[in-house]
Coordinates of N, CA and C and ligand atoms in Angstrom, one line a residue:
M1482 N 156.8 102.2 78.2 CA 156.0 103.2 78.9 C 154.6 102.5 79.3
T1483 N 154.3 102.5 80.5 CA 153.1 102.0 81.0 C 152.1 103.0 81.5
L1484 N 150.9 102.9 81.1 CA 149.8 103.8 81.5 C 149.1 103.2 82.7
T1485 N 149.2 103.8 83.8 CA 148.5 103.4 85.1 C 147.2 104.2 85.1
A1486 N 146.0 103.5 85.0 CA 144.8 104.1 85.0 C 144.4 104.4 86.5
V1487 N 144.2 105.7 86.8 CA 143.9 106.0 88.2 C 142.4 106.1 88.4
V1488 N 141.9 105.0 89.2 CA 140.5 104.8 89.2 C 139.8 105.3 90.5
K1489 N 140.5 106.0 91.3 CA 139.9 106.5 92.6 C 138.6 107.2 92.2
T1490 N 137.5 106.9 93.0 CA 136.2 107.5 92.9 C 135.4 107.1 91.7
Q1491 N 136.0 106.2 90.8 CA 135.2 105.8 89.6 C 134.2 104.8 89.9
P1492 N 133.0 104.9 89.3 CA 132.0 103.9 89.6 C 132.2 102.6 88.8
P1493 N 131.5 101.6 89.2 CA 131.7 100.3 88.5 C 131.6 100.3 87.0
A1494 N 130.7 101.1 86.5 CA 130.5 101.1 85.0 C 131.8 101.7 84.3
A1495 N 132.5 102.6 84.9 CA 133.7 103.2 84.4 C 134.8 102.0 84.4
I1496 N 134.8 101.2 85.4 CA 135.8 100.2 85.5 C 135.5 99.1 84.5
D1497 N 134.2 98.7 84.4 CA 133.8 97.8 83.3 C 134.3 98.2 82.0
A1498 N 134.0 99.5 81.7 CA 134.4 100.0 80.3 C 135.9 99.9 80.1
I1499 N 136.8 100.3 81.1 CA 138.2 100.4 80.8 C 138.8 99.0 80.8
L1500 N 138.2 98.1 81.5 CA 138.6 96.7 81.5 C 138.3 96.1 80.1
A1501 N 137.1 96.4 79.6 CA 136.7 95.9 78.3 C 137.6 96.5 77.2
A1502 N 138.2 97.7 77.4 CA 139.1 98.3 76.5 C 140.5 97.6 76.6
G1503 N 140.7 96.8 77.6 CA 142.0 96.1 77.7 C 143.0 96.6 78.6
Q1504 N 142.6 97.6 79.4 CA 143.5 98.2 80.4 C 143.7 97.2 81.5
A1505 N 145.0 97.0 81.9 CA 145.3 96.0 83.0 C 146.0 96.6 84.2
V1506 N 146.5 97.8 84.1 CA 147.3 98.4 85.2 C 146.5 99.5 85.8
F1507 N 146.2 99.5 87.1 CA 145.4 100.4 87.8 C 146.0 101.0 89.0
G1508 N 145.8 102.3 89.3 CA 146.2 103.0 90.4 C 145.1 103.3 91.4
E1509 N 145.4 103.2 92.7 CA 144.4 103.4 93.7 C 145.0 104.3 94.8
N1510 N 144.3 105.2 95.4 CA 144.8 106.1 96.4 C 144.5 105.5 97.8
R1511 N 143.4 104.8 98.0 CA 143.1 104.4 99.3 C 142.9 102.9 99.5
V1512 N 143.4 102.4 100.5 CA 143.3 100.9 100.6 C 141.8 100.4 100.7
Q1513 N 141.0 101.0 101.6 CA 139.6 100.5 101.7 C 138.8 100.7 100.5
E1514 N 139.0 101.9 99.9 CA 138.2 102.1 98.7 C 138.6 101.1 97.6
A1515 N 139.9 100.8 97.5 CA 140.4 99.8 96.5 C 139.8 98.4 96.8
Q1516 N 139.8 98.1 98.1 CA 139.2 96.7 98.5 C 137.8 96.6 98.0
A1517 N 137.0 97.7 98.2 CA 135.7 97.6 97.8 C 135.5 97.5 96.3
R1518 N 136.4 98.2 95.6 CA 136.2 98.3 94.1 C 136.6 97.0 93.4
W1519 N 137.6 96.3 94.0 CA 138.1 95.1 93.3 C 137.7 93.7 94.0
A1520 N 137.0 93.8 95.1 CA 136.6 92.6 95.9 C 135.9 91.6 95.0
D1521 N 134.9 92.0 94.2 CA 134.1 91.1 93.4 C 134.6 90.9 92.0
R1522 N 135.7 91.4 91.7 CA 136.2 91.2 90.3 C 137.3 90.2 90.1
D1523 N 137.3 89.6 89.0 CA 138.4 88.7 88.6 C 139.6 89.5 88.4
R1524 N 140.7 89.4 89.2 CA 141.9 90.2 89.0 C 143.0 89.5 88.3
A1525 N 142.7 88.3 87.8 CA 143.8 87.6 87.1 C 144.3 88.4 85.9
G1526 N 145.6 88.6 85.8 CA 146.2 89.4 84.8 C 146.2 90.9 85.0
L1527 N 145.6 91.4 86.1 CA 145.6 92.8 86.4 C 146.7 93.1 87.3
E1528 N 147.1 94.3 87.4 CA 148.1 94.9 88.2 C 147.6 96.1 89.0
L1529 N 147.5 96.0 90.4 CA 147.0 97.1 91.2 C 148.2 97.8 91.9
R1530 N 148.2 99.0 91.7 CA 149.3 99.9 92.2 C 148.7 100.9 93.3
L1531 N 149.3 100.9 94.5 CA 148.8 101.9 95.5 C 149.7 103.1 95.2
I1532 N 148.9 104.3 95.0 CA 149.6 105.5 94.7 C 149.4 106.6 95.7
G1533 N 148.6 106.3 96.8 CA 148.3 107.2 97.8 C 149.1 106.8 99.1
S1534 N 149.2 107.7 100.0 CA 150.0 107.4 101.2 C 149.4 106.3 102.0
L1535 N 150.3 105.5 102.7 CA 149.9 104.3 103.4 C 150.2 104.5 104.9
Q1536 N 149.1 104.2 105.7 CA 149.4 104.2 107.2 C 149.9 102.8 107.5
T1537 N 150.7 102.7 108.6 CA 151.3 101.5 109.0 C 150.2 100.5 109.3
N1538 N 149.1 101.0 110.0 CA 148.1 100.0 110.4 C 147.2 99.4 109.2
K1539 N 147.5 99.9 108.0 CA 146.9 99.3 106.8 C 147.9 98.5 105.9
A1540 N 149.1 98.3 106.5 CA 150.1 97.6 105.8 C 149.7 96.2 105.4
E1541 N 149.1 95.5 106.2 CA 148.6 94.1 106.0 C 147.6 94.1 104.9
A1542 N 146.6 95.0 105.0 CA 145.6 95.0 103.9 C 146.2 95.4 102.6
A1543 N 147.2 96.3 102.6 CA 147.8 96.8 101.4 C 148.6 95.6 100.7
V1544 N 149.3 94.9 101.5 CA 150.1 93.8 101.0 C 149.2 92.7 100.4
A1545 N 148.1 92.5 101.0 CA 147.2 91.5 100.5 C 146.6 91.9 99.1
L1546 N 146.4 93.2 98.9 CA 145.7 93.6 97.7 C 146.6 94.1 96.6
F1547 N 147.6 94.8 96.9 CA 148.4 95.4 95.8 C 149.6 94.6 95.3
D1548 N 149.8 94.8 94.1 CA 151.0 94.2 93.4 C 152.2 95.1 93.6
V1549 N 152.0 96.5 93.6 CA 153.0 97.4 93.8 C 152.6 98.5 94.7
I1550 N 153.5 98.9 95.6 CA 153.2 100.0 96.5 C 154.2 101.1 96.1
E1551 N 153.6 102.2 95.6 CA 154.5 103.3 95.1 C 154.9 104.4 96.1
T1552 N 154.4 104.2 97.3 CA 154.4 105.3 98.3 C 155.3 104.9 99.6
L1553 N 156.3 104.1 99.4 CA 157.2 103.8 100.5 C 158.0 105.1 100.7
D1554 N 157.9 105.6 102.0 CA 158.7 106.8 102.2 C 159.2 107.0 103.7
R1555 N 159.2 105.9 104.4 CA 159.8 106.1 105.8 C 160.1 104.7 106.3
A1556 N 161.1 104.7 107.3 CA 161.5 103.4 107.8 C 160.4 102.7 108.6
R1557 N 159.6 103.4 109.3 CA 158.5 102.8 110.0 C 157.5 101.9 109.1
L1558 N 157.4 102.5 107.9 CA 156.5 101.8 106.9 C 157.3 100.6 106.3
V1559 N 158.6 100.7 106.1 CA 159.4 99.5 105.7 C 159.1 98.4 106.7
E1560 N 159.3 98.7 108.0 CA 159.1 97.6 109.0 C 157.7 97.0 108.9
A1561 N 156.7 97.9 108.8 CA 155.3 97.3 108.8 C 155.1 96.5 107.6
L1562 N 155.6 96.9 106.4 CA 155.4 96.1 105.2 C 156.2 94.9 105.2
A1563 N 157.4 94.9 105.7 CA 158.2 93.6 105.8 C 157.5 92.6 106.7
R1564 N 156.9 93.1 107.8 CA 156.3 92.2 108.7 C 155.0 91.6 108.0
A1565 N 154.2 92.5 107.4 CA 153.0 92.1 106.7 C 153.4 91.1 105.6
A1566 N 154.5 91.3 104.9 CA 154.9 90.5 103.8 C 155.3 89.0 104.3
D1567 N 156.0 89.1 105.4 CA 156.3 87.8 106.0 C 155.1 86.9 106.3
R1568 N 154.1 87.6 107.0 CA 153.0 86.9 107.4 C 152.2 86.4 106.2
A1569 N 152.1 87.3 105.2 CA 151.2 86.9 104.0 C 151.9 86.0 103.0
G1570 N 153.2 85.9 103.2 CA 154.0 85.1 102.2 C 153.9 85.7 100.8
R1571 N 153.8 87.0 100.7 CA 153.6 87.7 99.5 C 154.3 89.0 99.6
T1572 N 155.2 89.3 98.7 CA 156.0 90.6 98.9 C 155.6 91.5 97.7
P1573 N 155.0 92.6 98.0 CA 154.7 93.5 96.8 C 156.0 94.2 96.4
R1574 N 156.1 94.6 95.1 CA 157.2 95.4 94.7 C 156.9 96.8 95.2
C1575 N 158.0 97.6 95.4 CA 157.8 99.0 96.0 C 158.5 100.0 95.1
L1576 N 158.0 101.2 95.1 CA 158.7 102.4 94.8 C 158.8 103.3 95.9
I1577 N 159.9 104.1 96.0 CA 160.1 105.1 97.0 C 159.5 106.4 96.5
Q1578 N 158.5 106.9 97.3 CA 158.0 108.3 96.9 C 159.0 109.3 97.4
V1579 N 159.3 110.3 96.5 CA 160.3 111.3 96.8 C 159.5 112.6 96.9
N1580 N 159.7 113.4 97.9 CA 159.1 114.7 98.1 C 160.0 115.7 97.4
T1581 N 160.0 115.7 96.1 CA 161.0 116.5 95.4 C 160.8 118.0 95.6
G1582 N 159.6 118.4 96.0 CA 159.3 119.8 96.2 C 159.5 120.2 97.7
R1583 N 159.9 119.2 98.5 CA 160.1 119.4 99.9 C 158.9 120.2 100.6
E1584 N 157.7 119.7 100.1 CA 156.5 120.4 100.7 C 156.1 119.7 102.1
P1585 N 156.0 120.5 103.1 CA 155.8 119.9 104.5 C 154.5 119.1 104.6
Q1586 N 153.5 119.5 103.9 CA 152.2 118.8 103.9 C 152.2 117.5 103.1
K1587 N 153.2 117.3 102.3 CA 153.1 116.2 101.3 C 154.0 115.0 101.8
A1588 N 153.5 113.8 101.5 CA 154.2 112.6 101.8 C 155.5 112.5 100.9
G1589 N 156.3 111.6 101.3 CA 157.5 111.3 100.4 C 158.8 111.5 101.2
A1590 N 159.8 110.8 100.9 CA 161.1 111.0 101.6 C 161.8 112.2 100.9
A1591 N 162.6 112.9 101.8 CA 163.4 113.9 101.2 C 164.4 113.3 100.2
P1592 N 164.8 114.0 99.2 CA 165.7 113.4 98.2 C 167.0 112.8 98.9
E1593 N 167.6 113.5 99.8 CA 168.8 113.1 100.4 C 168.6 111.9 101.3
A1594 N 167.4 111.6 101.7 CA 167.1 110.4 102.6 C 166.9 109.2 101.8
V1595 N 166.8 109.3 100.5 CA 166.4 108.1 99.7 C 167.4 107.0 99.7
P1596 N 168.8 107.3 99.6 CA 169.7 106.1 99.6 C 169.6 105.3 100.9
A1597 N 169.6 105.9 102.0 CA 169.5 105.2 103.3 C 168.2 104.5 103.4
L1598 N 167.1 105.0 102.9 CA 165.8 104.3 102.9 C 165.8 103.1 102.1
L1599 N 166.5 103.2 100.9 CA 166.6 102.1 99.9 C 167.4 101.0 100.7
D1600 N 168.5 101.3 101.3 CA 169.3 100.3 102.0 C 168.4 99.6 103.1
T1601 N 167.7 100.4 103.9 CA 166.8 99.9 104.9 C 165.8 98.9 104.4
A1602 N 165.1 99.3 103.3 CA 164.1 98.5 102.7 C 164.7 97.2 102.1
R1603 N 165.8 97.3 101.5 CA 166.4 96.0 101.0 C 166.8 95.1 102.1
A1604 N 167.4 95.7 103.2 CA 167.9 94.9 104.3 C 166.6 94.2 104.9
A1605 N 165.5 94.8 104.8 CA 164.2 94.2 105.4 C 163.6 93.1 104.5
G1606 N 164.2 93.0 103.3 CA 163.7 92.0 102.3 C 162.6 92.5 101.3
L1607 N 162.5 93.8 101.3 CA 161.5 94.4 100.3 C 162.3 94.6 99.0
T1608 N 161.4 94.5 98.0 CA 162.0 94.8 96.6 C 161.6 96.2 96.1
V1609 N 162.6 97.0 96.0 CA 162.4 98.4 95.5 C 162.9 98.5 94.1
E1610 N 161.9 98.9 93.3 CA 162.3 98.9 91.8 C 162.4 100.2 91.2
G1611 N 162.0 101.3 92.0 CA 162.1 102.6 91.4 C 161.6 103.7 92.3
L1612 N 161.4 104.9 91.7 CA 161.0 106.1 92.4 C 159.7 106.7 91.9
M1613 N 159.0 107.4 92.7 CA 157.8 108.1 92.3 C 157.8 109.5 92.8
C1614 N 157.2 110.5 92.2 CA 157.0 111.8 92.8 C 155.7 112.4 92.2
I1615 N 155.3 113.4 93.1 CA 154.1 114.3 92.7 C 154.6 115.7 92.8
P1616 N 154.9 116.4 91.7 CA 155.5 117.7 91.8 C 154.5 118.7 92.5
P1617 N 155.0 119.8 93.1 CA 154.1 120.8 93.6 C 153.3 121.4 92.4
A1618 N 152.0 121.6 92.6 CA 151.1 122.1 91.5 C 151.6 123.4 90.8
E1619 N 152.2 124.2 91.6 CA 152.6 125.6 91.0 C 153.9 125.6 90.3
D1620 N 154.7 124.4 90.4 CA 156.0 124.5 89.8 C 156.0 123.9 88.4
D1621 N 157.1 124.3 87.7 CA 157.4 123.6 86.4 C 157.8 122.2 86.7
P1622 N 156.9 121.2 86.3 CA 157.1 119.8 86.7 C 158.5 119.3 86.3
V1623 N 159.0 119.8 85.1 CA 160.3 119.3 84.7 C 161.4 119.5 85.7
A1624 N 161.3 120.6 86.5 CA 162.3 120.8 87.6 C 162.2 119.7 88.7
H1625 N 161.2 118.9 88.6 CA 161.1 117.8 89.6 C 161.3 116.5 88.9
F1626 N 160.9 116.4 87.7 CA 161.0 115.1 86.9 C 162.5 114.8 86.6
R1627 N 163.3 115.8 86.2 CA 164.7 115.7 85.9 C 165.5 115.1 87.1
P1628 N 165.4 115.8 88.2 CA 166.2 115.3 89.4 C 165.7 113.9 89.8
L1629 N 164.5 113.6 89.8 CA 164.0 112.3 90.1 C 164.6 111.2 89.2
A1630 N 164.6 111.6 87.9 CA 165.2 110.6 87.0 C 166.8 110.4 87.3
A1631 N 167.4 111.5 87.6 CA 168.8 111.5 87.9 C 169.1 110.6 89.1
L1632 N 168.2 110.8 90.1 CA 168.4 110.0 91.4 C 168.2 108.5 91.1
A1633 N 167.2 108.2 90.3 CA 167.0 106.8 90.0 C 168.1 106.2 89.3
R1634 N 168.7 107.0 88.3 CA 169.8 106.5 87.5 C 171.0 106.3 88.5
D1635 N 171.3 107.2 89.4 CA 172.4 107.1 90.3 C 172.3 105.8 91.2
L1636 N 171.0 105.5 91.5 CA 170.8 104.4 92.4 C 170.6 103.1 91.7
G1637 N 170.6 103.1 90.3 CA 170.4 101.9 89.5 C 169.0 101.4 89.6
L1638 N 168.0 102.3 89.8 CA 166.6 101.9 89.8 C 165.9 102.1 88.5
P1639 N 165.3 101.1 87.9 CA 164.8 101.2 86.5 C 163.4 101.8 86.4
I1640 N 162.7 101.9 87.4 CA 161.2 102.4 87.3 C 161.0 103.8 87.8
L1641 N 160.4 104.6 87.0 CA 160.1 105.9 87.3 C 158.6 106.3 87.1
S1642 N 157.9 106.4 88.2 CA 156.4 106.7 88.1 C 156.3 108.3 88.3
M1643 N 156.0 108.9 87.2 CA 155.9 110.4 87.2 C 155.1 110.9 86.0
G1644 N 154.3 111.9 86.3 CA 153.4 112.4 85.3 C 152.0 112.0 85.5
M1645 N 151.1 113.1 85.5 CA 149.7 112.9 85.7 C 149.0 113.6 84.5
S1646 N 147.7 113.8 84.6 CA 147.0 114.3 83.4 C 147.5 115.6 82.9
G1647 N 147.9 116.5 83.8 CA 148.4 117.8 83.4 C 149.8 117.9 83.0
D1648 N 150.6 116.9 83.2 CA 152.0 117.0 82.9 C 152.7 115.8 82.3
Y1649 N 151.9 114.8 81.8 CA 152.5 113.5 81.4 C 153.4 113.6 80.2
P1650 N 153.1 114.5 79.2 CA 154.1 114.6 78.1 C 155.5 115.0 78.6
A1651 N 155.6 115.9 79.5 CA 156.9 116.3 80.0 C 157.5 115.2 80.8
A1652 N 156.7 114.4 81.5 CA 157.3 113.3 82.3 C 157.9 112.2 81.4
I1653 N 157.1 112.0 80.3 CA 157.6 111.0 79.3 C 158.9 111.5 78.7
A1654 N 159.0 112.7 78.4 CA 160.2 113.3 77.8 C 161.4 113.2 78.8
C1655 N 161.1 113.1 80.1 CA 162.1 113.0 81.1 C 162.4 111.6 81.5
G1656 N 161.8 110.6 80.9 CA 162.1 109.2 81.1 C 161.2 108.5 82.0
A1657 N 159.9 108.9 82.2 CA 158.9 108.2 83.0 C 158.7 106.8 82.3
T1658 N 158.7 105.8 83.2 CA 158.3 104.4 82.7 C 156.8 104.2 83.0
H1659 N 156.2 104.9 84.0 CA 154.8 104.8 84.3 C 154.2 106.2 84.5
V1660 N 153.1 106.5 83.7 CA 152.4 107.7 84.0 C 151.0 107.4 84.6
R1661 N 150.6 108.3 85.5 CA 149.4 107.9 86.3 C 148.3 108.9 85.8
L1662 N 147.3 108.4 85.0 CA 146.3 109.3 84.5 C 144.9 108.9 85.0
G1663 N 144.2 109.9 85.5 CA 142.8 109.8 86.0 C 142.0 110.7 85.1
T1664 N 142.1 112.0 85.3 CA 141.2 112.9 84.6 C 141.3 112.8 83.0
A1665 N 142.5 112.5 82.5 CA 142.7 112.4 81.0 C 141.9 111.2 80.5
L1666 N 141.7 110.2 81.4 CA 141.0 109.0 80.9 C 139.5 109.1 81.1
F1667 N 139.1 109.7 82.3 CA 137.7 109.5 82.8 C 137.0 110.9 82.8
G1668 N 137.7 112.0 82.6 CA 137.1 113.3 82.9 C 137.2 113.7 84.3
E1669 N 136.7 114.9 84.6 CA 136.9 115.5 85.9 C 136.2 114.5 87.0
R1670 N 136.9 114.4 88.1 CA 136.3 113.6 89.2 C 135.4 114.5 90.0
N1671 N 134.4 113.8 90.6 CA 133.5 114.7 91.5 C 134.4 114.9 92.8
R1672 N 134.5 116.1 93.2 CA 135.3 116.5 94.4 C 134.4 116.2 95.6
P1673 N 134.9 115.6 96.7 CA 134.0 115.4 97.9 C 133.7 116.8 98.5
Ligands
LIG791 C1 144.8 111.3 91.6 C2 146.2 111.0 91.3 C3 146.6 110.9 90.0 C4 145.8 111.2 88.7 O1 145.5 112.5 88.6 P1 144.9 113.2 87.3 O2 145.4 114.6 87.4 O3 143.4 113.0 87.4 O4 145.5 112.4 86.2 C5 148.0 110.5 89.8 N1 148.8 110.3 90.8 C6 148.3 110.4 92.2 C7 149.3 110.1 93.2 C8 147.0 110.8 92.4 O5 146.6 110.9 93.6

């Protein structure tokens, strides 16, 4: 089980402290914010994971910065990432984000669209290693974690990114390989 430290909005001192504690896996929501946070740091041995949704016009910047993109959710983004990976000579690993709650305002592929998207991504040369979800805030998260785990198992995908500060014990019980924690590590974020 891997702890992804979600560092969005965290100041340099907080990053210094968690790096000093030995944390090496980090989650970021926004490409530009992440570029600014990591530009002047030695990233050897660290893993940066994009956990926020990605616009196609930022695909090139995302491929340059991130080791893993957890939010692959549509064929247009597959195309943009494959093109960016070709140009950069560097292919990030990907997870498919699944909109398990079928929330219209939320990113993620519909569960039934995942097999076709996986085929499309692989045909384009991308490496897809697992699935990711963000359950609706008001639901029992287990009702989302269990089907995500079942879908990953059916598709032979080993990586499951699920669980945040409010629900990570349940996610681990359901088979999460990666939990994404912000508040539990750093305290409440300042809301914009
Ligand atoms: C912000 C964020 C997290 C971390 O949330 P906390 O509740 O602070 O642990 C995890 N995953 C995603 C996709 C996020 O945007």
